[in-house]
CSV table of C-alpha atoms in Angstrom, one decimal:
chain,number,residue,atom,x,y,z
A,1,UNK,CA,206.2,161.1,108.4
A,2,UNK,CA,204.3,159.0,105.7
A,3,UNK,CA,204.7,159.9,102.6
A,4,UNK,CA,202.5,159.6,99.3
A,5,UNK,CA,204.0,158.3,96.2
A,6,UNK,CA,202.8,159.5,92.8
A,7,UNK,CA,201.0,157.3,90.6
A,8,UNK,CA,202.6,158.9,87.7
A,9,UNK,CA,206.1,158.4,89.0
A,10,UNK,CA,205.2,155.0,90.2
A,11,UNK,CA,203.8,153.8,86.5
A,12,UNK,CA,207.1,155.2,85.0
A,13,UNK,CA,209.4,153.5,87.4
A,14,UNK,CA,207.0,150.2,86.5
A,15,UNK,CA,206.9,151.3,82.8
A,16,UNK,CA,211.3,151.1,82.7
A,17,UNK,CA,211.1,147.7,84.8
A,18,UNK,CA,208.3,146.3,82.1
A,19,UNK,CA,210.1,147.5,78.7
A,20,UNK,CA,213.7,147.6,79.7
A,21,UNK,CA,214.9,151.4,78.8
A,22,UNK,CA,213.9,154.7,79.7
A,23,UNK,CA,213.9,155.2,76.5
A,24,UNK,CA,211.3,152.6,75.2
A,25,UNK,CA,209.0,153.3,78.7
A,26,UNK,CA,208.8,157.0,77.4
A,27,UNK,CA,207.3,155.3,74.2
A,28,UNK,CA,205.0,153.1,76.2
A,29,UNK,CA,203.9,156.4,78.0
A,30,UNK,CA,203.9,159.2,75.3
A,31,UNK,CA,205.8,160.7,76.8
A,32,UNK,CA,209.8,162.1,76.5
A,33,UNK,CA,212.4,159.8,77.9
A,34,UNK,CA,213.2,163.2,79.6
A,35,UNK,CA,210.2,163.5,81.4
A,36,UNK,CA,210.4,159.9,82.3
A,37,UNK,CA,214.1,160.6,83.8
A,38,UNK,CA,212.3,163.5,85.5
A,39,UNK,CA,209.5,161.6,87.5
A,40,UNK,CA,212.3,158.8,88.5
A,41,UNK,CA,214.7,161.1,89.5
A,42,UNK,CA,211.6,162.8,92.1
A,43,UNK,CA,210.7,159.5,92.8
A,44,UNK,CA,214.1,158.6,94.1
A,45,UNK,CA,214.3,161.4,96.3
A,46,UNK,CA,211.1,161.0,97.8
A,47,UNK,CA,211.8,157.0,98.9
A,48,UNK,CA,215.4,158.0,99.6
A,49,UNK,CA,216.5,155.3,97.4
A,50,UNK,CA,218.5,154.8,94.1
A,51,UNK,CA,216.0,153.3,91.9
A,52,UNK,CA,218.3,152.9,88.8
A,53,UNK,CA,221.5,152.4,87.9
A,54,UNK,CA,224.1,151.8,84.7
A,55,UNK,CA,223.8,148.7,82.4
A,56,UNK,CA,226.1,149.4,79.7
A,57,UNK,CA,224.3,152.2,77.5
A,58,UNK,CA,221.1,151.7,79.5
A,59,UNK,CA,219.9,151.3,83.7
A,60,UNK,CA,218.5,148.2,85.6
A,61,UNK,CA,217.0,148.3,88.6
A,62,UNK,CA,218.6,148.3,92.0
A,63,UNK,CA,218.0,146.2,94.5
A,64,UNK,CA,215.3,149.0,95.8
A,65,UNK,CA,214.0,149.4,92.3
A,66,UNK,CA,212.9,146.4,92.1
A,67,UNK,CA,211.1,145.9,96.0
A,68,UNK,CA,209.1,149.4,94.7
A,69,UNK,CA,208.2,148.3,91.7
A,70,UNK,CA,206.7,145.1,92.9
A,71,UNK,CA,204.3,147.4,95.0
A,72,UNK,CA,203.9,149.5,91.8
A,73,UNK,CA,202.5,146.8,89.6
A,74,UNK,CA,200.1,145.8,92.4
A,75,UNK,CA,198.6,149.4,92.7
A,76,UNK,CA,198.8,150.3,89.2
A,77,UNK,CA,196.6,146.3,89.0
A,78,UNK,CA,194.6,147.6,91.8
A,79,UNK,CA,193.6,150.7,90.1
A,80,UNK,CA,192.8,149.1,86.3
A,81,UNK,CA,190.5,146.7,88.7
A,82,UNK,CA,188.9,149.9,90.1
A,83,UNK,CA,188.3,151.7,87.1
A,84,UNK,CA,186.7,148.3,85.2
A,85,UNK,CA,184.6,148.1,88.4
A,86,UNK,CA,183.2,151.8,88.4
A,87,UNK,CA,182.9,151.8,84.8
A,88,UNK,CA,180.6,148.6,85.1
A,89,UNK,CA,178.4,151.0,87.5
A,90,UNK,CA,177.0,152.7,84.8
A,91,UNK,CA,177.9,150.1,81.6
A,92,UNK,CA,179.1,152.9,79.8
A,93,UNK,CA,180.6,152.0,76.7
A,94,UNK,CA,183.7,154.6,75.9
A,95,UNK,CA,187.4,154.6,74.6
A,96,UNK,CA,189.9,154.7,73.9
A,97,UNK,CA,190.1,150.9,73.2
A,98,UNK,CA,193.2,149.5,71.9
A,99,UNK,CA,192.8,146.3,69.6
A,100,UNK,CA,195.3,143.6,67.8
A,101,UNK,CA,195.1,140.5,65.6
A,102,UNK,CA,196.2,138.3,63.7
A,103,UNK,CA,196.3,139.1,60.1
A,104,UNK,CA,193.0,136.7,58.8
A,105,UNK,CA,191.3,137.9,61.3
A,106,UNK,CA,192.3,142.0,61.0
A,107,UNK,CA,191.0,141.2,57.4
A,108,UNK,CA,188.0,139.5,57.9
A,109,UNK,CA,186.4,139.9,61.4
A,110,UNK,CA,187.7,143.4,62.4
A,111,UNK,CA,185.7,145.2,59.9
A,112,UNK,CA,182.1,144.4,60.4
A,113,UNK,CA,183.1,143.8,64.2
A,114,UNK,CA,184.4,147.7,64.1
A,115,UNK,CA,181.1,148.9,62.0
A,116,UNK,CA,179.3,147.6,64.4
A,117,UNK,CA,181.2,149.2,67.4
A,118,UNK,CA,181.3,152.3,65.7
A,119,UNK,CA,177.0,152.5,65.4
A,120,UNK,CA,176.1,151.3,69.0
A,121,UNK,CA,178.8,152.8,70.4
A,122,UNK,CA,180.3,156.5,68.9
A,123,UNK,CA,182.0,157.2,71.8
A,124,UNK,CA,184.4,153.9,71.8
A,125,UNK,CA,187.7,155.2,69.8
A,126,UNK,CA,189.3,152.1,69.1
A,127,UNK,CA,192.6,151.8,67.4
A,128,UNK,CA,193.3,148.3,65.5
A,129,UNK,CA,197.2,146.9,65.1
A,130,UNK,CA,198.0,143.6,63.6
A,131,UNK,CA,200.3,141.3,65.0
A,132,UNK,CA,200.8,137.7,66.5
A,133,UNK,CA,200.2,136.0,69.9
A,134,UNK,CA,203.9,136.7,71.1
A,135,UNK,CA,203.7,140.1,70.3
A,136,UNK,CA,199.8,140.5,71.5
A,137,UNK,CA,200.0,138.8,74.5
A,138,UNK,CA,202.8,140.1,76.5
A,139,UNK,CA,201.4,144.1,75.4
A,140,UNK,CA,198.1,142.7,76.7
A,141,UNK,CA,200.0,142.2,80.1
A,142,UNK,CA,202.1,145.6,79.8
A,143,UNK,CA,198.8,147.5,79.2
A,144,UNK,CA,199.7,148.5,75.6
A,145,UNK,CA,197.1,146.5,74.2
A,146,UNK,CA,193.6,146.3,75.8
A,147,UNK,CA,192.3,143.2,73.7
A,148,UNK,CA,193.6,140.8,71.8
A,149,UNK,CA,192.1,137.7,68.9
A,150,UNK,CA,194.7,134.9,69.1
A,151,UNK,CA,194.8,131.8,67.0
A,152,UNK,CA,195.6,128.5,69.4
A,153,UNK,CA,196.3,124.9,67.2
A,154,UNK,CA,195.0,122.4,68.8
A,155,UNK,CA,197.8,120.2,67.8
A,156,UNK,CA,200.3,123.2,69.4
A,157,UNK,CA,198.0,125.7,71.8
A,158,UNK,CA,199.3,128.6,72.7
A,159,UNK,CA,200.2,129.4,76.1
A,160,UNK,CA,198.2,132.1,78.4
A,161,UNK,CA,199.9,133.7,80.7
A,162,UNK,CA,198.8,134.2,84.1
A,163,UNK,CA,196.8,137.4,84.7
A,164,UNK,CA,194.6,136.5,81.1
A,165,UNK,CA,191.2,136.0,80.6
A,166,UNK,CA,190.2,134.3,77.5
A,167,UNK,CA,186.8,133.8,75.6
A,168,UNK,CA,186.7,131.2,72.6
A,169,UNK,CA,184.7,132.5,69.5
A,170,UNK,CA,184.7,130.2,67.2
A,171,UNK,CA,187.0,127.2,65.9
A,172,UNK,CA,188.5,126.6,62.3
A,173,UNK,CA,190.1,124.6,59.9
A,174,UNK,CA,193.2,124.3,57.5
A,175,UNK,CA,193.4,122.6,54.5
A,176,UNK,CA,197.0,122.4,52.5
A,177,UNK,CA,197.0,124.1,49.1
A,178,UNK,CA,199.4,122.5,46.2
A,179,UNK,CA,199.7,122.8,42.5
A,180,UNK,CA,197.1,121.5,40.3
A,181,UNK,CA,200.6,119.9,38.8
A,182,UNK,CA,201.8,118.3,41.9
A,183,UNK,CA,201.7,114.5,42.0
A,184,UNK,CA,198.5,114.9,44.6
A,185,UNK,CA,196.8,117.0,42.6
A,186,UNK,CA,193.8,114.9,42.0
A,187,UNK,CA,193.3,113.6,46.0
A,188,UNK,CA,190.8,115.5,48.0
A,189,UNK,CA,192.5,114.5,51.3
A,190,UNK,CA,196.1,114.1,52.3
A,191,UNK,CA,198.0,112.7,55.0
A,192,UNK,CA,200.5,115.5,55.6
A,193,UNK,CA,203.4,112.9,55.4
A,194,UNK,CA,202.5,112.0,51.8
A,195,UNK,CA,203.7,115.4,51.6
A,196,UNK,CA,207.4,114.6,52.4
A,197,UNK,CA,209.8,116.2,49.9
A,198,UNK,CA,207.2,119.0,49.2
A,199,UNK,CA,209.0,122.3,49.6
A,200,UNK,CA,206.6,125.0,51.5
A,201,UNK,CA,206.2,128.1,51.6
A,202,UNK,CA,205.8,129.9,55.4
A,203,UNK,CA,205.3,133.2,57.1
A,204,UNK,CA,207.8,135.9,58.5
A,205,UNK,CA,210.8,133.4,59.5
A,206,UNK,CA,211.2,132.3,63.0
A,207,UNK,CA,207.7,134.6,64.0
A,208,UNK,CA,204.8,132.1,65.7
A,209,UNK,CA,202.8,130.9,62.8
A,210,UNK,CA,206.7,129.5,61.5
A,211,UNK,CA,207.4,127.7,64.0
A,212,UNK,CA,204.2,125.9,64.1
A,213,UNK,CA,204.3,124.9,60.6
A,214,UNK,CA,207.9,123.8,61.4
A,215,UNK,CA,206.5,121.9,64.1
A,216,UNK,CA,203.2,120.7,62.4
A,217,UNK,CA,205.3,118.8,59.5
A,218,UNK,CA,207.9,117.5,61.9
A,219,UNK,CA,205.6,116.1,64.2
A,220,UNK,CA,204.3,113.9,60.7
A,221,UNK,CA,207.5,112.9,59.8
A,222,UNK,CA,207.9,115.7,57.3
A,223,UNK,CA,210.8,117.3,56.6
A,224,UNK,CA,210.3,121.2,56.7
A,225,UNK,CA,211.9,122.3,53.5
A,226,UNK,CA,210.3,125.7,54.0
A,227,UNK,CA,212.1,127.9,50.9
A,228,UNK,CA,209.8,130.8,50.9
A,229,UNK,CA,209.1,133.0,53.8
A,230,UNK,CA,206.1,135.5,52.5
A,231,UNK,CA,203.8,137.4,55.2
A,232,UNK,CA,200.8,137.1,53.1
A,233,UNK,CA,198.5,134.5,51.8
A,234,UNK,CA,198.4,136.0,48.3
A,235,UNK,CA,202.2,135.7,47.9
A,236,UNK,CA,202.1,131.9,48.8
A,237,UNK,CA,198.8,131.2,47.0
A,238,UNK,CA,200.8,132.8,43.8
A,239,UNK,CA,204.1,130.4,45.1
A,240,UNK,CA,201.8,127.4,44.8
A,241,UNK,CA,200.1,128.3,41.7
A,242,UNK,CA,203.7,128.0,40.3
A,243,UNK,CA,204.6,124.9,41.3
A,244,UNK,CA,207.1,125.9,43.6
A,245,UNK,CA,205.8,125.4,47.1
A,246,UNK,CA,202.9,123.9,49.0
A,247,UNK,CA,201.2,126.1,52.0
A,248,UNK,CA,198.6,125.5,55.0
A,249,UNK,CA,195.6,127.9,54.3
A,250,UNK,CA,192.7,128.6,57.0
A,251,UNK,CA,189.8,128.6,56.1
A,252,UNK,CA,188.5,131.9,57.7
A,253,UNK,CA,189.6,134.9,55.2
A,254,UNK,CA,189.9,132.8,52.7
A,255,UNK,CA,190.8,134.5,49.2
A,256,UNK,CA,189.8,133.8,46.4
A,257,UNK,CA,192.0,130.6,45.0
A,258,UNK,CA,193.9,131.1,41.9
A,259,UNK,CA,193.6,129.2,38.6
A,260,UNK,CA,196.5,126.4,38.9
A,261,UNK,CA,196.0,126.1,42.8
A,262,UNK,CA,194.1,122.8,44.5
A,263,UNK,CA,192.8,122.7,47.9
A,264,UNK,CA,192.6,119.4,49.8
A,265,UNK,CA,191.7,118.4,53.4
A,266,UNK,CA,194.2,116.9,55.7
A,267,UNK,CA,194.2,113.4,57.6
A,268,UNK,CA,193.8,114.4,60.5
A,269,UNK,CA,192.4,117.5,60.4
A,270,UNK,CA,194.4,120.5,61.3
A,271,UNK,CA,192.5,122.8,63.6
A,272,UNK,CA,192.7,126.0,65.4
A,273,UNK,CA,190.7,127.8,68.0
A,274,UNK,CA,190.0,131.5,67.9
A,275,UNK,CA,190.2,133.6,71.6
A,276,UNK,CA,189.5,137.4,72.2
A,277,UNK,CA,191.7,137.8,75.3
A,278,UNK,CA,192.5,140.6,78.2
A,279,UNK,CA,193.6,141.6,81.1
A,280,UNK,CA,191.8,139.4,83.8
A,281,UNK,CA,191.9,142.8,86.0
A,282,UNK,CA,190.1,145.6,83.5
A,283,UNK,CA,187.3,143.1,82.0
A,284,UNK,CA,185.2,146.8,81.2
A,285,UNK,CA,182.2,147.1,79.2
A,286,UNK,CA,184.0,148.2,76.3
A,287,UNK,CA,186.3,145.2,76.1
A,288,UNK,CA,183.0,143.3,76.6
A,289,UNK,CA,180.9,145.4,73.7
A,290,UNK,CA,184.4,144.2,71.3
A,291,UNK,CA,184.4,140.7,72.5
A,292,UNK,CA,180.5,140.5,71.5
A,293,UNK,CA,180.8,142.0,68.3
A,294,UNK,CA,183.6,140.2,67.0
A,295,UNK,CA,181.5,137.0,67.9
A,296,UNK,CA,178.9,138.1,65.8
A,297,UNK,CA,180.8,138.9,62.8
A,298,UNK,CA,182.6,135.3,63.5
A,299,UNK,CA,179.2,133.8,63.0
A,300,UNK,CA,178.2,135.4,59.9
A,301,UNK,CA,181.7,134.7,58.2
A,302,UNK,CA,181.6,131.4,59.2
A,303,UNK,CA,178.1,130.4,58.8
């Protein structure tokens, strides 16, 4: 006798396999790790297969687990793809439609991009989280996150995972910022390894945008002395107006640069693309409608 698995049961099992707990799936779900332990436990029974079993204060898979979830995933891809393609039937433009990005752009693009969603389309609830690519990405892939805007250096580009579709919107620049003090004060353009000795100030320690300005002064023969770890560009700006640190600053969401504080190009350049990305297999109208208005906003900041 064949039997029918449910999808519910089958996207919990595949939610415990993608996040590592029943605990943190439940999260993933909304739901109560109970009632996650509840739709595995039926699940088991109806395969006639442990699915789980102990890992110290948590589960793993068995053997089984994982040959079932492998199928799971497919379906679950399967059904994203179906939905994407029926809602394309009728171009309907509704949520819920989950958003990240990084922090310049949350500032700076998100909010005339989400004014503009909200007129044309009152039925798209969208929800907006910042964050980084190696926090975006993978919940991209989970299904947490149904878009995300990623910054990509060109002299370090960020890796896409398989299963992502990307769209570039625009490209930007960096110039460094130092103290109208510092010996280099008066130069409108810098090599970055005249910069050597030049303490710097970075973001969240160890998160994506420090290691690529650990990276980015290494790979000119710089040293990086980075003694302040700040997560905002206001804090560092402050930093360099003191003549304590120099920092990399974007040029998109620029703030307003404080007295003390010079700005100077870099030789070479240091350059970034900008990408909306998604799930290659639920490219819907909504993600679309986002994508579109986030390019327009990107032209009108950056014009």
């Amino acid at each position: 006798m064949s039997t029918v698995y449910s999808l519910e049961r089958l996207r919990a099992l595949h939610a415990v396999a993608t996040h590592g707990s029943v605990a943190a799936a439940a999260t993933a779900l909304h739901v109560t790790p109970s009632g996650v332990s509840q739709q595995l436990a039926k699940l088991e029974r109806e395969v006639g297969h442990q699915l789980l079993e102990p890992e110290g204060r948590g589960v793993r898979l068995t053997r089984a687990g994982y040959v079932l979830d492998g199928h799971a995933e497919r379906v679950l891809s399967q059904l994203a793809e179906a939905q994407s393609d029926l809602d394309q039937l009728h171009g309907e433009i509704i949520g819920p439609l989950r958003i990240s990005a990084f922090s310049t752009a949350a500032r700076t693009l998100m909010p005339p991009a989400l004014s503009t969603l909200r007129d044309k389309h009152p039925r798209l609830a969208v929800t907006l989280t910042e964050g980084e690519y190696d926090e975006n990405l993978p919940a991209v892939l989970r299904g947490d996150l149904d878009l995300a805007l990623i910054e990509s250096w060109d002299n370090q580009p960020t890796p896409i995972p398989a299963g992502i579709s990307r769209e570039l919107l625009f490209s930007d620049m960096a110039d460094v910022a130092i103290s109208a003090k510092h010996r280099l004060a008066h130069r409108k353009v810098v090599a970055i390894e005249e910069l050597d000795g030049t303490p710097w100030a970075g973001w969240t320690q160890h998160g994506a945008c420090y290691e690529w300005l650990v990276q980015t002064l290494r790979s000119h023969h710089v040293t990086p002395t980075i003694t302040c770890a700040v997560p905002d560009y206001d804090t560092q700006l402050a930093l360099v107006a003191a003549d304590l640190v120099a920092a990399v600053l974007p040029r998109l969401g620029r703030l307003p640069i404080p007295e003390g504080v010079r700005l100077m190009a870099t030789r070479p350049p240091i350059t970034r693309k900008i990408y909306a990305a998604w799930r290659s297999d639920s490219d819907r109208p909504a993600i679309r409608a986002c994508v579109d208005a986030v390019s327009a906003a990107a032209q009108t900041v950056m014009a």
